[in-house]
Coordinates of C-alpha atoms and ligand atoms in Angstrom, one line a residue:
M1 CA 0.7 -5.9 14.5
S2 CA 4.6 -6.7 14.6
A3 CA 6.9 -7.5 17.6
P4 CA 8.5 -4.5 19.0
S5 CA 12.0 -5.8 18.3
R6 CA 11.4 -5.9 14.8
S7 CA 11.0 -2.2 14.6
P8 CA 13.7 0.1 14.0
S9 CA 15.3 2.2 16.8
P10 CA 12.6 5.3 17.3
F11 CA 15.6 7.6 17.1
S12 CA 16.6 6.5 13.2
P13 CA 15.6 8.2 10.3
L14 CA 14.2 5.0 9.3
A15 CA 12.2 4.9 12.3
E16 CA 10.9 8.2 11.2
A17 CA 10.2 7.2 8.0
A18 CA 7.9 4.3 9.4
G19 CA 6.1 5.8 11.8
A20 CA 7.8 7.2 14.7
S21 CA 7.8 10.9 13.7
P22 CA 4.9 13.0 14.8
F23 CA 3.8 13.5 11.4
A24 CA 0.7 11.7 10.4
D25 CA -0.1 10.5 6.9
R26 CA -2.5 12.8 4.9
V27 CA -5.1 12.5 2.5
M28 CA -3.4 12.8 -1.2
T29 CA -4.6 15.5 -3.6
E30 CA -4.1 16.4 -7.4
D31 CA -1.3 18.5 -6.6
D32 CA 0.6 15.3 -5.2
I33 CA 0.1 13.4 -8.5
P34 CA 3.6 14.1 -10.1
A35 CA 5.8 13.4 -7.1
V36 CA 3.8 10.3 -6.3
L37 CA 4.1 9.0 -10.0
A38 CA 8.0 9.7 -9.9
M39 CA 8.5 8.0 -6.5
E40 CA 6.4 4.8 -7.7
R41 CA 8.2 4.5 -11.2
L42 CA 11.4 4.1 -9.3
A43 CA 10.2 1.8 -6.6
C44 CA 8.6 -0.6 -8.9
L45 CA 10.8 -3.5 -10.4
D46 CA 9.3 -2.9 -13.5
S47 CA 7.9 0.6 -14.1
A48 CA 5.4 -0.5 -16.6
H49 CA 3.6 -1.9 -13.5
A50 CA 3.5 1.4 -11.9
W51 CA 0.0 3.4 -11.4
S52 CA -0.7 5.9 -14.0
E53 CA -1.8 9.3 -13.9
D54 CA -5.3 8.3 -15.0
N55 CA -5.4 5.8 -12.2
Y56 CA -4.6 8.7 -9.6
R57 CA -6.7 11.1 -11.1
S58 CA -9.8 8.6 -11.4
S59 CA -9.3 7.3 -7.8
L60 CA -9.2 11.0 -6.4
R61 CA -12.4 11.9 -8.4
S62 CA -14.0 8.9 -7.0
A63 CA -13.0 9.9 -3.4
Y64 CA -11.2 6.7 -2.5
W65 CA -9.4 6.2 0.7
T66 CA -5.9 7.8 0.0
R67 CA -3.0 8.7 2.0
V68 CA 0.4 9.9 1.2
R69 CA 3.3 9.7 4.0
T70 CA 5.8 12.6 3.8
Q71 CA 9.2 13.0 5.1
P72 CA 8.6 15.8 7.9
D73 CA 11.5 18.2 7.1
T74 CA 11.0 18.3 3.3
G75 CA 7.5 17.2 2.6
R76 CA 9.0 14.8 0.0
I77 CA 6.5 11.8 -0.4
I78 CA 8.0 8.4 0.5
G79 CA 4.9 6.5 0.3
V80 CA 1.3 6.3 -1.2
C81 CA -1.6 3.8 -0.4
V82 CA -5.3 3.9 -2.3
A83 CA -8.1 1.7 -1.0
M84 CA -11.8 1.7 -2.3
D85 CA -14.4 1.1 0.1
G86 CA -17.5 -1.2 -0.6
V87 CA -20.0 -2.7 1.7
D88 CA -18.6 -4.1 4.8
E89 CA -15.1 -4.3 2.8
M90 CA -12.4 -2.4 1.6
H91 CA -10.1 -3.1 -1.5
L92 CA -6.3 -2.3 -1.4
L93 CA -5.7 -1.1 -4.9
N94 CA -2.2 0.2 -4.5
I95 CA 0.7 0.8 -2.2
A96 CA 4.3 2.3 -3.3
V97 CA 7.0 3.3 -1.2
D98 CA 10.2 5.4 -2.1
K99 CA 12.8 3.1 -3.3
A100 CA 15.5 4.5 -0.8
L101 CA 13.2 3.5 2.2
H102 CA 12.1 -0.2 1.2
G103 CA 12.4 -2.5 4.3
A104 CA 12.0 0.6 6.6
G105 CA 8.5 -0.1 7.7
V106 CA 6.9 2.7 5.5
A107 CA 4.3 0.3 3.9
R108 CA 3.3 -1.2 7.3
A109 CA 2.8 2.1 8.7
L110 CA 0.6 3.1 5.8
L111 CA -1.4 -0.2 6.1
D112 CA -1.6 0.4 9.8
T113 CA -3.4 3.7 9.1
L114 CA -5.8 1.8 6.7
Y115 CA -6.6 -0.7 9.5
A116 CA -7.3 2.0 11.9
F117 CA -9.7 3.5 9.4
C118 CA -11.3 0.0 8.6
R119 CA -11.7 -0.5 12.5
E120 CA -13.2 3.1 13.0
A121 CA -15.7 2.5 9.8
G122 CA -16.7 -0.9 11.3
V123 CA -15.1 -2.7 8.2
P124 CA -14.2 -6.3 8.7
L125 CA -12.4 -7.2 5.4
L126 CA -9.9 -6.0 3.3
W127 CA -9.1 -7.5 -0.2
L128 CA -6.4 -7.1 -2.8
E129 CA -5.0 -8.4 -6.0
V130 CA -1.2 -8.7 -6.4
R131 CA 0.7 -10.2 -9.1
P132 CA 2.6 -13.7 -8.3
S133 CA 5.9 -12.0 -9.6
N134 CA 5.9 -9.2 -7.2
E135 CA 7.5 -11.4 -4.3
R136 CA 8.1 -8.1 -2.3
A137 CA 4.8 -7.0 -2.1
L138 CA 3.8 -10.7 -1.5
M139 CA 6.1 -11.0 1.6
V140 CA 4.8 -7.7 2.8
Y141 CA 1.1 -8.9 2.4
R142 CA 2.0 -12.3 3.8
R143 CA 3.7 -10.6 6.9
Q144 CA 0.8 -8.7 7.5
G145 CA -1.6 -11.8 7.7
F146 CA -3.3 -11.5 4.3
V147 CA -4.2 -15.1 2.9
E148 CA -4.5 -16.2 -0.6
V149 CA -8.0 -17.0 -1.3
G150 CA -8.1 -17.2 -5.1
V151 CA -6.8 -16.3 -8.8
R152 CA -8.1 -14.1 -11.4
K153 CA -6.8 -15.5 -14.7
G154 CA -5.1 -12.9 -17.0
Y155 CA -6.1 -10.0 -14.8
Y156 CA -2.8 -7.9 -15.4
P157 CA -1.2 -7.0 -18.8
A158 CA 2.5 -8.4 -19.1
P159 CA 5.0 -8.7 -21.7
G160 CA 4.2 -10.8 -24.2
G161 CA 0.4 -11.4 -22.7
R162 CA -1.5 -11.4 -19.5
E163 CA -0.3 -12.3 -15.8
D164 CA -2.7 -13.8 -13.2
A165 CA -3.6 -12.2 -10.0
L166 CA -3.4 -13.7 -6.7
V167 CA -6.7 -12.5 -4.7
M168 CA -5.7 -12.0 -0.9
R169 CA -8.0 -11.5 2.0
L170 CA -7.3 -10.0 5.6
E171 CA -9.7 -10.1 8.4
L172 CA -9.2 -7.2 10.3
K173 CA -10.1 -8.9 13.6
A174 CA -7.1 -10.9 13.2
V175 CA -4.7 -8.1 13.3
R176 CA -3.7 -6.5 16.6
P177 CA -4.3 -2.9 16.9
Ligands
LIG201 C1 5.9 -3.7 -1.8 C2 6.4 -2.3 -1.1 C3 5.0 -1.4 -1.0 C4 6.7 -2.7 0.4 O1 7.0 -1.6 0.9 P1 8.2 -1.5 2.3 O2 7.8 0.0 3.1 O3 9.6 -1.8 1.8 O4 7.7 -2.6 3.1 P2 7.7 -2.7 4.7 O5 9.4 -2.0 5.1 O6 7.0 -1.8 5.3 O7 7.7 -4.1 5.1 C5 6.4 -4.5 5.6 C6 7.0 -6.1 6.0 O8 7.3 -6.8 5.0 C7 8.5 -7.1 4.9 N1 9.4 -7.3 3.6 C8 9.4 -6.0 3.0 N2 10.1 -6.2 1.8 C9 10.5 -7.5 2.0 C10 11.2 -8.3 1.0 N3 11.8 -7.7 -0.3 N4 11.7 -9.3 1.3 C11 11.2 -9.9 2.6 N5 10.2 -9.4 3.4 C12 9.9 -8.0 3.2 C13 9.3 -6.5 5.8 O9 10.2 -7.1 6.6 C14 8.1 -6.2 6.9 O10 7.9 -7.1 7.8 P3 7.6 -7.0 9.1 O11 6.2 -6.2 9.4 O12 7.2 -8.4 9.8 O13 8.5 -5.9 9.9 C15 7.6 -1.7 -2.0 O14 8.4 -2.7 -2.1 C16 7.3 -1.0 -3.3 O15 7.1 0.3 -3.1 N6 7.1 -1.9 -4.2 C17 7.0 -1.3 -5.6 C18 5.5 -1.2 -5.8 C19 4.6 -2.3 -5.4 O16 5.0 -3.7 -6.1 N7 3.6 -2.2 -4.7 C20 2.7 -3.2 -4.6 C21 1.5 -3.3 -5.5 S1 0.3 -4.8 -5.4

């Protein structure tokens, strides 16, 4: 998906976080919720935008697609990704990465795992919503090839009112495995 020259050295701690380690992402469990909540609250520019315990509990109850990425030696959770499957499409509901590892390719690695799942399941399309104010997330999605296809007015709660959501779409055939 991205040129090899953009990846960190395969021997660096960042490379390990991003995907060069032998440790695969694993499915999230209820026991992971406290660590995920703590990690995500720190990761978000505005902690009010982080997912709640209820969001995670209901995602797990609904058997949505989930992955957490953990540090091999400590088991510490450094990233989480949740997606909901529909007919011929997946909806990326949330992704968050440990603040200390931002820019190290962890989100990219989690998304690669999601793309691999979609390909195996024969799912051609991924959708997501994102706050226009979340510039970091927008950069990540654009780098991945997501394109903006619409706006949902007043979709998110925001201080003093509501904030729109940008709707983005990725055609998996456009992503190199
Ligand atoms: C958004 C978030 C998940 C990105 O995670 P990350 O691990 O730092 O992202 P990555 O390092 O995998 O970056 C993926 C790509 O986006 C680019 N990117 C990441 N952050 C960037 C930034 N701040 N500015 C410009 N580009 C950026 C990277 O260069 C990389 O590009 P490449 O694949 O061409 O090398 C992380 O910032 C986060 O946890 N934010 C808080 C939670 C959140 O807002 N989630 C989104 C909800 S919609």
